[in-house]
Amino acid sequence: MLSCRLCVITFDWYPCEPRVHRLSDTAAALGCDVDVICLLRPGEARYEVCNNVHVYRLPVSRHYAGSFPDLLRCWLCFLLLAAWKVTQLHIKRRYNIVHVHNIPDFLVFSALFPRITGAKIILDVQDVTPELLSIKVKGARKRALLKQLATWQERLSTGFVDHIVTVGWPFERLLLQRGVPCDKMTIILNSAYPPLFPIERRPPLPTEDVHREGRPFILMYHGTIVERYGLDIAIRAVALAVPHIPHLRLDITGASAPAYIDFLRELTEELGIGEHVVFHEPIPLEELTDFIVHGDVGIVPYRNDPFADLLLPTKAYELAWLHRPIIASGTSAMRSMFRPESVAFCDPTRPESFADAIIDLYRHPEKRASMVVRASEDYEPYRWELMAKRYEQLLAALSKR
């Protein structure tokens, strides 16, 4: 067992944020005393214990819509409240490690008091801030200024911490280029978490075409619903594929930006495919396996932009782990992990490319079965058990210093 007192800080909700949840659960299972400081949603308790993890929620809002100044105010408010909370808790508990999840990077400065009194600080880079913020702002001058400011705060934040954890080699490469030492970084992928995605729930491989009898052929998307993740591309592809697959259906679930989800609903009506696209309410993590295994093919239609090109989508790991075929944008990050024989890669600028892949997989169940087997092989070196071992080794090394 690992003797370590760990505090986790995230500008998100717990336990619904998958990465924070699986890392905190893993640390608690190793024997660590784990506290999480996070956001408070209506109806939630300010304090509760979730699977041996002590959760402290702060009354700060998080919105998927709104201006950047509004978001910045929320970040700063949470920074101050989190700094006060972690200071109070550190005086009582004397943390060995404070693990801070971005965004924002500068949230690490909420751990200033633990830092100067001996705790080690980890920054978890789930998103590279300069690249992400630069695609959110309209106008070249504003974009350039914001990217410069984001790069500056990233440099200060990475310099302040003892170690950096990131979610993949594309982000690691960028941070190395920006001067972060190699020995200060560890990659822990957002691999599928077996307690939430039990291996025994894998459905059988598709061996015959059962959809011609009238059963729906179901595409599924689970995850955040915002413009950069390209659900409008998927919907346009469905409209093109429906004449060839009359029982085609796209099921969508996840937290969403209100304006974008309204746009998607209007788009389905405009294209005349309202009965072929189903928008589900966000579902709890523990029910996500049911959503994944109920469908035939998972779709990851990320847009063609510099940020999306860096992403290794969590949903792709979960689909590969649960033996669901994958149709995805052919980004550099996705191609770095999966072979062309494992995933149906598409051109994110052309809905026709996705439509062709949907029709092809519908007509060829044996191809779906082959893709599932190969994607599972590709995923094998990135299983959560291996990622958890990396996290255990990192916590042990930092807590012993």
Short mmCIF file of C-alpha atoms in Angstrom, two decimals:
data_model
loop_
_atom_site.label_atom_id
_atom_site.label_comp_id
_atom_site.label_asym_id
_atom_site.label_seq_id
_atom_site.Cartn_x
_atom_site.Cartn_y
_atom_site.Cartn_z
CA MET A 1 0.00 0.00 0.00
CA LEU A 2 1.10 3.55 -0.77
CA SER A 3 1.25 5.97 2.17
CA CYS A 4 0.47 9.37 0.67
CA ARG A 5 -1.82 12.30 1.46
CA LEU A 6 -3.09 13.66 -1.85
CA CYS A 7 -5.23 16.68 -2.69
CA VAL A 8 -6.78 16.98 -6.16
CA ILE A 9 -8.00 20.34 -7.51
CA THR A 10 -10.16 20.60 -10.63
CA PHE A 11 -12.32 23.29 -12.21
CA ASP A 12 -14.93 20.64 -12.93
CA TRP A 13 -17.53 18.45 -11.24
CA TYR A 14 -16.80 15.26 -9.35
CA PRO A 15 -17.22 12.35 -9.84
CA CYS A 16 -18.59 12.99 -13.34
CA GLU A 17 -15.24 14.23 -14.77
CA PRO A 18 -13.78 10.92 -16.02
CA ARG A 19 -10.03 11.56 -15.71
CA VAL A 20 -10.19 13.08 -12.23
CA HIS A 21 -12.50 10.28 -11.15
CA ARG A 22 -10.33 7.39 -12.35
CA LEU A 23 -7.05 8.87 -11.06
CA SER A 24 -8.55 9.73 -7.66
CA ASP A 25 -10.14 6.28 -7.37
CA THR A 26 -6.84 4.67 -8.34
CA ALA A 27 -4.93 6.64 -5.70
CA ALA A 28 -7.50 5.76 -3.03
CA ALA A 29 -7.30 2.07 -3.99
CA LEU A 30 -3.51 2.25 -3.55
CA GLY A 31 -4.01 3.38 0.05
CA CYS A 32 -3.66 7.15 -0.36
CA ASP A 33 -5.78 9.59 1.62
CA VAL A 34 -7.46 11.54 -1.19
CA ASP A 35 -9.31 14.86 -1.03
CA VAL A 36 -10.87 16.47 -4.13
CA ILE A 37 -11.67 20.19 -4.41
CA CYS A 38 -14.09 20.84 -7.27
CA LEU A 39 -17.17 22.74 -8.47
CA LEU A 40 -20.61 22.55 -6.89
CA ARG A 41 -23.71 21.79 -8.97
CA PRO A 42 -27.30 22.42 -7.85
CA GLY A 43 -28.51 19.63 -5.63
CA GLU A 44 -25.05 18.37 -4.70
CA ALA A 45 -23.64 18.28 -1.17
CA ARG A 46 -20.85 20.68 -0.26
CA TYR A 47 -19.01 17.71 1.23
CA GLU A 48 -19.36 13.98 0.74
CA VAL A 49 -17.30 10.81 0.54
CA CYS A 50 -17.35 9.00 -2.83
CA ASN A 51 -15.70 5.58 -2.78
CA ASN A 52 -13.17 6.61 -0.09
CA VAL A 53 -12.49 9.95 -1.80
CA HIS A 54 -13.37 13.04 0.25
CA VAL A 55 -15.03 15.63 -1.99
CA TYR A 56 -15.17 19.36 -1.18
CA ARG A 57 -17.33 21.37 -3.57
CA LEU A 58 -17.03 25.13 -4.05
CA PRO A 59 -19.94 27.36 -5.19
CA VAL A 60 -18.55 28.50 -8.54
CA SER A 61 -20.39 28.16 -11.87
CA ARG A 62 -19.06 26.65 -15.05
CA HIS A 63 -20.78 27.40 -18.36
CA TYR A 64 -20.28 25.95 -21.84
CA ALA A 65 -21.46 29.22 -23.33
CA GLY A 66 -20.62 32.84 -22.58
CA SER A 67 -17.78 35.24 -23.23
CA PHE A 68 -14.15 34.65 -22.41
CA PRO A 69 -14.13 37.45 -19.78
CA ASP A 70 -16.98 35.65 -17.99
CA LEU A 71 -15.01 32.41 -18.07
CA LEU A 72 -11.89 34.17 -16.79
CA ARG A 73 -13.86 35.60 -13.86
CA CYS A 74 -15.07 32.09 -12.99
CA TRP A 75 -11.49 30.78 -13.12
CA LEU A 76 -10.20 33.53 -10.85
CA CYS A 77 -13.04 33.10 -8.38
CA PHE A 78 -12.40 29.36 -8.20
CA LEU A 79 -8.64 29.97 -7.86
CA LEU A 80 -9.18 32.12 -4.76
CA LEU A 81 -11.71 29.79 -3.15
CA ALA A 82 -9.61 26.70 -3.92
CA ALA A 83 -6.50 28.38 -2.51
CA TRP A 84 -8.34 29.11 0.75
CA LYS A 85 -9.76 25.60 0.94
CA VAL A 86 -6.53 23.75 0.20
CA THR A 87 -4.68 25.94 2.70
CA GLN A 88 -7.21 25.05 5.42
CA LEU A 89 -7.02 21.36 4.61
CA HIS A 90 -3.23 21.34 4.31
CA ILE A 91 -2.84 22.81 7.80
CA LYS A 92 -4.83 19.83 9.13
CA ARG A 93 -3.60 17.07 6.83
CA ARG A 94 -0.12 18.11 5.61
CA TYR A 95 -0.46 16.89 2.04
CA ASN A 96 2.45 15.16 0.36
CA ILE A 97 1.15 15.98 -3.13
CA VAL A 98 -1.34 18.37 -4.70
CA HIS A 99 -2.51 17.25 -8.16
CA VAL A 100 -4.04 20.12 -10.16
CA HIS A 101 -5.98 19.45 -13.37
CA ASN A 102 -6.09 22.15 -16.05
CA ILE A 103 -7.81 24.14 -17.58
CA PRO A 104 -6.66 26.74 -16.48
CA ASP A 105 -2.97 26.01 -15.97
CA PHE A 106 -2.60 28.83 -13.45
CA LEU A 107 -4.88 26.97 -11.07
CA VAL A 108 -1.62 25.45 -9.76
CA PHE A 109 -1.02 28.71 -7.87
CA SER A 110 -3.95 27.84 -5.60
CA ALA A 111 -1.48 25.34 -4.08
CA LEU A 112 1.07 28.04 -3.17
CA PHE A 113 0.86 27.44 0.60
CA PRO A 114 1.25 23.64 0.35
CA ARG A 115 4.11 24.22 -2.10
CA ILE A 116 6.13 26.46 0.20
CA THR A 117 5.51 24.13 3.13
CA GLY A 118 6.85 21.02 1.42
CA ALA A 119 4.14 19.49 -0.75
CA LYS A 120 4.95 18.47 -4.31
CA ILE A 121 2.73 19.86 -7.06
CA ILE A 122 1.55 18.04 -10.20
CA LEU A 123 -0.02 19.86 -13.15
CA ASP A 124 -2.24 17.59 -15.24
CA VAL A 125 -2.39 18.97 -18.79
CA GLN A 126 -5.65 17.63 -20.17
CA ASP A 127 -5.68 20.37 -22.84
CA VAL A 128 -2.87 22.57 -24.11
CA THR A 129 -4.24 25.99 -23.26
CA PRO A 130 -2.68 28.18 -26.01
CA GLU A 131 -3.95 25.96 -28.83
CA LEU A 132 -7.39 25.50 -27.29
CA LEU A 133 -8.04 29.17 -26.54
CA SER A 134 -6.77 30.30 -29.93
CA ILE A 135 -9.56 28.39 -31.71
CA LYS A 136 -12.22 29.83 -29.39
CA VAL A 137 -11.63 33.50 -30.26
CA LYS A 138 -12.71 35.26 -33.44
CA GLY A 139 -10.37 37.72 -35.10
CA ALA A 140 -6.68 37.31 -35.91
CA ARG A 141 -5.42 40.04 -33.56
CA LYS A 142 -7.46 38.86 -30.58
CA ARG A 143 -6.45 35.29 -31.28
CA ALA A 144 -2.76 36.16 -31.43
CA LEU A 145 -2.93 38.19 -28.20
CA LEU A 146 -4.83 35.50 -26.32
CA LYS A 147 -2.46 32.78 -27.49
CA GLN A 148 0.51 34.86 -26.35
CA LEU A 149 -1.03 35.40 -22.90
CA ALA A 150 -1.97 31.72 -22.65
CA THR A 151 1.57 30.68 -23.55
CA TRP A 152 2.98 33.04 -20.91
CA GLN A 153 0.75 31.67 -18.12
CA GLU A 154 1.50 28.11 -19.26
CA ARG A 155 5.24 28.80 -18.96
CA LEU A 156 4.81 30.23 -15.45
CA SER A 157 2.59 27.35 -14.38
CA THR A 158 4.80 24.55 -15.71
CA GLY A 159 7.81 26.23 -14.10
CA PHE A 160 6.05 26.40 -10.72
CA VAL A 161 5.22 22.69 -10.43
CA ASP A 162 7.38 19.68 -9.60
CA HIS A 163 5.94 17.41 -12.28
CA ILE A 164 3.63 17.48 -15.28
CA VAL A 165 1.25 14.71 -16.33
CA THR A 166 -0.27 14.86 -19.79
CA VAL A 167 -2.75 12.80 -21.77
CA GLY A 168 -0.70 11.88 -24.83
CA TRP A 169 2.42 12.25 -26.92
CA PRO A 170 1.09 15.11 -29.10
CA PHE A 171 0.75 17.33 -25.99
CA GLU A 172 4.09 16.09 -24.66
CA ARG A 173 5.79 17.07 -27.91
CA LEU A 174 4.39 20.61 -27.73
CA LEU A 175 5.47 21.05 -24.11
CA LEU A 176 8.95 19.80 -24.92
CA GLN A 177 9.17 22.35 -27.73
CA ARG A 178 8.18 25.05 -25.24
CA GLY A 179 11.03 24.17 -22.89
CA VAL A 180 9.57 21.71 -20.37
CA PRO A 181 12.27 19.15 -19.45
CA CYS A 182 11.60 15.57 -20.55
CA ASP A 183 12.27 14.16 -17.07
CA LYS A 184 9.59 16.44 -15.64
CA MET A 185 6.79 14.80 -17.66
CA THR A 186 4.78 11.58 -17.52
CA ILE A 187 2.14 10.46 -20.04
CA ILE A 188 -0.98 8.90 -18.53
CA LEU A 189 -3.56 8.27 -21.23
CA ASN A 190 -7.31 8.54 -20.67
CA SER A 191 -7.65 4.81 -21.10
CA ALA A 192 -10.93 3.00 -20.47
CA TYR A 193 -11.42 2.47 -16.74
CA PRO A 194 -12.28 -1.23 -16.16
CA PRO A 195 -14.49 -0.67 -13.07
CA LEU A 196 -16.75 1.52 -15.24
CA PHE A 197 -16.32 -0.49 -18.45
CA PRO A 198 -16.22 -4.17 -17.39
CA ILE A 199 -14.62 -6.45 -19.96
CA GLU A 200 -17.43 -8.98 -19.55
CA ARG A 201 -19.82 -6.40 -21.04
CA ARG A 202 -18.19 -6.65 -24.44
CA PRO A 203 -20.81 -7.65 -27.02
CA PRO A 204 -20.12 -10.49 -29.47
CA LEU A 205 -18.38 -9.71 -32.72
CA PRO A 206 -20.72 -8.92 -35.63
CA THR A 207 -20.82 -12.01 -37.84
CA GLU A 208 -23.87 -11.45 -40.02
CA ASP A 209 -26.09 -8.66 -41.25
CA VAL A 210 -29.07 -8.59 -38.90
CA HIS A 211 -30.13 -5.08 -39.85
CA ARG A 212 -31.92 -5.89 -43.06
CA GLU A 213 -34.80 -7.27 -40.97
CA GLY A 214 -35.65 -3.76 -39.79
CA ARG A 215 -33.57 -3.44 -36.63
CA PRO A 216 -31.92 0.02 -36.48
CA PHE A 217 -28.29 0.35 -37.45
CA ILE A 218 -27.09 2.60 -34.60
CA LEU A 219 -24.26 5.08 -34.68
CA MET A 220 -23.34 6.56 -31.31
CA TYR A 221 -21.49 9.57 -29.99
CA HIS A 222 -20.80 10.15 -26.30
CA GLY A 223 -18.89 13.09 -24.90
CA THR A 224 -18.89 16.86 -24.84
CA ILE A 225 -21.10 18.40 -27.52
CA VAL A 226 -19.39 21.52 -28.81
CA GLU A 227 -18.62 22.79 -32.31
CA ARG A 228 -14.99 21.65 -32.44
CA TYR A 229 -16.08 18.02 -32.00
CA GLY A 230 -18.01 18.06 -35.26
CA LEU A 231 -21.45 16.61 -34.54
CA ASP A 232 -22.84 18.67 -37.42
CA ILE A 233 -20.49 16.74 -39.71
CA ALA A 234 -21.90 13.46 -38.40
CA ILE A 235 -25.48 14.63 -38.85
CA ARG A 236 -24.84 15.68 -42.45
CA ALA A 237 -23.25 12.28 -43.05
CA VAL A 238 -26.34 10.55 -41.67
CA ALA A 239 -28.53 12.54 -44.07
CA LEU A 240 -26.39 11.30 -46.97
CA ALA A 241 -26.45 7.69 -45.75
CA VAL A 242 -30.16 7.35 -44.92
CA PRO A 243 -31.26 6.64 -48.55
CA HIS A 244 -28.95 3.58 -48.44
CA ILE A 245 -29.74 2.58 -44.83
CA PRO A 246 -33.42 3.31 -44.12
CA HIS A 247 -33.15 2.20 -40.46
CA LEU A 248 -30.02 4.26 -39.69
CA ARG A 249 -29.99 6.12 -36.37
CA LEU A 250 -27.49 8.40 -34.64
CA ASP A 251 -27.69 8.45 -30.82
CA ILE A 252 -25.97 11.38 -29.08
CA THR A 253 -25.35 11.95 -25.38
CA GLY A 254 -23.18 14.35 -23.39
CA ALA A 255 -22.92 17.77 -21.84
CA SER A 256 -23.48 20.48 -24.41
CA ALA A 257 -23.20 24.16 -25.23
CA PRO A 258 -26.88 25.26 -25.45
CA ALA A 259 -26.46 27.29 -28.65
CA TYR A 260 -24.72 24.44 -30.44
CA ILE A 261 -27.22 21.77 -29.42
CA ASP A 262 -30.02 24.06 -30.66
CA PHE A 263 -28.17 24.41 -33.94
CA LEU A 264 -27.86 20.62 -34.24
CA ARG A 265 -31.57 20.10 -33.59
CA GLU A 266 -32.44 22.69 -36.24
CA LEU A 267 -30.01 21.05 -38.67
CA THR A 268 -31.66 17.64 -38.30
CA GLU A 269 -35.06 19.17 -39.06
CA GLU A 270 -33.68 21.15 -41.99
CA LEU A 271 -32.17 17.96 -43.46
CA GLY A 272 -35.40 16.03 -42.87
CA ILE A 273 -33.81 13.38 -40.63
CA GLY A 274 -35.40 14.23 -37.28
CA GLU A 275 -36.46 10.61 -36.74
CA HIS A 276 -32.89 9.38 -37.45
CA VAL A 277 -31.09 11.48 -34.80
CA VAL A 278 -31.81 11.05 -31.08
CA PHE A 279 -30.47 13.49 -28.49
CA HIS A 280 -30.22 11.86 -25.07
CA GLU A 281 -29.77 13.64 -21.76
CA PRO A 282 -26.25 13.36 -20.28
CA ILE A 283 -25.96 10.02 -18.54
CA PRO A 284 -23.97 9.08 -15.41
CA LEU A 285 -20.56 7.47 -15.88
CA GLU A 286 -21.79 4.19 -14.44
CA GLU A 287 -24.41 3.95 -17.22
CA LEU A 288 -22.08 4.79 -20.09
CA THR A 289 -21.26 1.15 -20.83
CA ASP A 290 -24.95 0.50 -21.56
CA PHE A 291 -24.96 3.36 -24.07
CA ILE A 292 -21.80 2.15 -25.83
CA VAL A 293 -22.73 -1.52 -26.16
CA HIS A 294 -26.26 -0.77 -27.40
CA GLY A 295 -24.91 0.67 -30.65
CA ASP A 296 -23.23 -0.80 -33.69
CA VAL A 297 -20.55 1.78 -34.54
CA GLY A 298 -19.00 4.66 -32.59
CA ILE A 299 -18.32 7.92 -34.44
CA VAL A 300 -15.63 10.52 -33.59
CA PRO A 301 -16.13 13.34 -36.14
CA TYR A 302 -13.63 15.91 -34.83
CA ARG A 303 -13.13 19.03 -36.92
CA ASN A 304 -10.05 19.76 -38.97
CA ASP A 305 -8.28 22.32 -36.75
CA PRO A 306 -4.87 22.54 -35.03
CA PHE A 307 -6.27 21.64 -31.62
CA ALA A 308 -8.39 18.65 -32.66
CA ASP A 309 -5.39 17.30 -34.57
CA LEU A 310 -3.64 16.82 -31.21
CA LEU A 311 -6.45 14.98 -29.39
CA LEU A 312 -6.44 11.31 -28.44
CA PRO A 313 -10.17 10.98 -27.68
CA THR A 314 -11.16 9.13 -24.52
CA LYS A 315 -14.22 7.81 -26.34
CA ALA A 316 -11.96 6.04 -28.87
CA TYR A 317 -10.26 4.08 -26.07
CA GLU A 318 -13.63 3.13 -24.60
CA LEU A 319 -14.98 2.00 -27.97
CA ALA A 320 -11.86 -0.08 -28.66
CA TRP A 321 -11.97 -1.63 -25.17
CA LEU A 322 -15.67 -2.57 -25.52
CA HIS A 323 -15.22 -3.96 -29.04
CA ARG A 324 -17.23 -1.38 -30.93
CA PRO A 325 -16.09 -0.43 -34.48
CA ILE A 326 -14.93 3.18 -34.87
CA ILE A 327 -15.43 5.77 -37.61
CA ALA A 328 -13.21 8.79 -36.93
CA SER A 329 -11.64 11.88 -38.41
CA GLY A 330 -8.18 11.01 -39.69
CA THR A 331 -6.29 13.33 -37.34
CA SER A 332 -2.57 12.97 -36.71
CA ALA A 333 -3.18 11.92 -33.11
CA MET A 334 -5.70 9.20 -34.00
CA ARG A 335 -3.47 7.82 -36.77
CA SER A 336 -0.56 7.70 -34.32
CA MET A 337 -2.45 5.15 -32.22
CA PHE A 338 -4.65 3.14 -34.59
CA ARG A 339 -3.82 1.49 -37.90
CA PRO A 340 -5.95 2.23 -40.99
CA GLU A 341 -7.18 -1.38 -40.74
CA SER A 342 -8.40 -0.75 -37.19
CA VAL A 343 -10.44 2.44 -37.64
CA ALA A 344 -12.40 3.81 -40.60
CA PHE A 345 -10.57 7.12 -41.01
CA CYS A 346 -12.47 9.92 -42.77
CA ASP A 347 -11.83 13.40 -44.11
CA PRO A 348 -13.29 15.80 -41.50
CA THR A 349 -13.94 18.43 -44.17
CA ARG A 350 -16.23 16.08 -46.14
CA PRO A 351 -19.43 14.59 -44.66
CA GLU A 352 -19.48 12.40 -47.78
CA SER A 353 -16.39 10.62 -46.47
CA PHE A 354 -18.20 9.71 -43.24
CA ALA A 355 -21.33 8.68 -45.15
CA ASP A 356 -19.29 6.30 -47.34
CA ALA A 357 -17.73 4.74 -44.22
CA ILE A 358 -21.14 4.30 -42.56
CA ILE A 359 -22.59 2.59 -45.64
CA ASP A 360 -19.51 0.39 -46.06
CA LEU A 361 -19.60 -0.87 -42.47
CA TYR A 362 -23.35 -1.41 -42.62
CA ARG A 363 -22.96 -3.62 -45.67
CA HIS A 364 -19.94 -5.57 -44.38
CA PRO A 365 -20.34 -6.96 -40.83
CA GLU A 366 -17.21 -9.07 -41.35
CA LYS A 367 -15.23 -5.85 -41.80
CA ARG A 368 -16.66 -4.48 -38.56
CA ALA A 369 -15.54 -7.66 -36.78
CA SER A 370 -12.05 -7.41 -38.25
CA MET A 371 -11.73 -3.75 -37.27
CA VAL A 372 -12.78 -4.53 -33.68
CA VAL A 373 -10.09 -7.19 -33.32
CA ARG A 374 -7.35 -4.96 -34.75
CA ALA A 375 -8.35 -1.89 -32.73
CA SER A 376 -8.26 -4.03 -29.60
CA GLU A 377 -4.71 -5.11 -30.52
CA ASP A 378 -3.66 -1.50 -31.07
CA TYR A 379 -5.13 -0.50 -27.72
CA GLU A 380 -3.44 -3.28 -25.72
CA PRO A 381 -0.26 -1.28 -24.80
CA TYR A 382 -2.41 1.57 -23.48
CA ARG A 383 -4.72 -0.32 -21.10
CA TRP A 384 -5.66 1.42 -17.86
CA GLU A 385 -3.79 -1.12 -15.72
CA LEU A 386 -0.54 0.11 -17.28
CA MET A 387 -1.51 3.77 -16.87
CA ALA A 388 -2.45 3.17 -13.22
CA LYS A 389 0.98 1.64 -12.61
CA ARG A 390 2.61 4.79 -14.00
CA TYR A 391 0.53 6.93 -11.66
CA GLU A 392 1.43 4.74 -8.68
CA GLN A 393 5.14 5.05 -9.50
CA LEU A 394 4.85 8.83 -9.85
CA LEU A 395 3.02 9.27 -6.53
CA ALA A 396 5.54 7.02 -4.79
CA ALA A 397 8.50 8.94 -6.22
CA LEU A 398 7.11 12.38 -5.34
CA SER A 399 5.91 11.45 -1.85
CA LYS A 400 9.36 10.06 -0.94
CA ARG A 401 11.33 13.16 -1.93
#
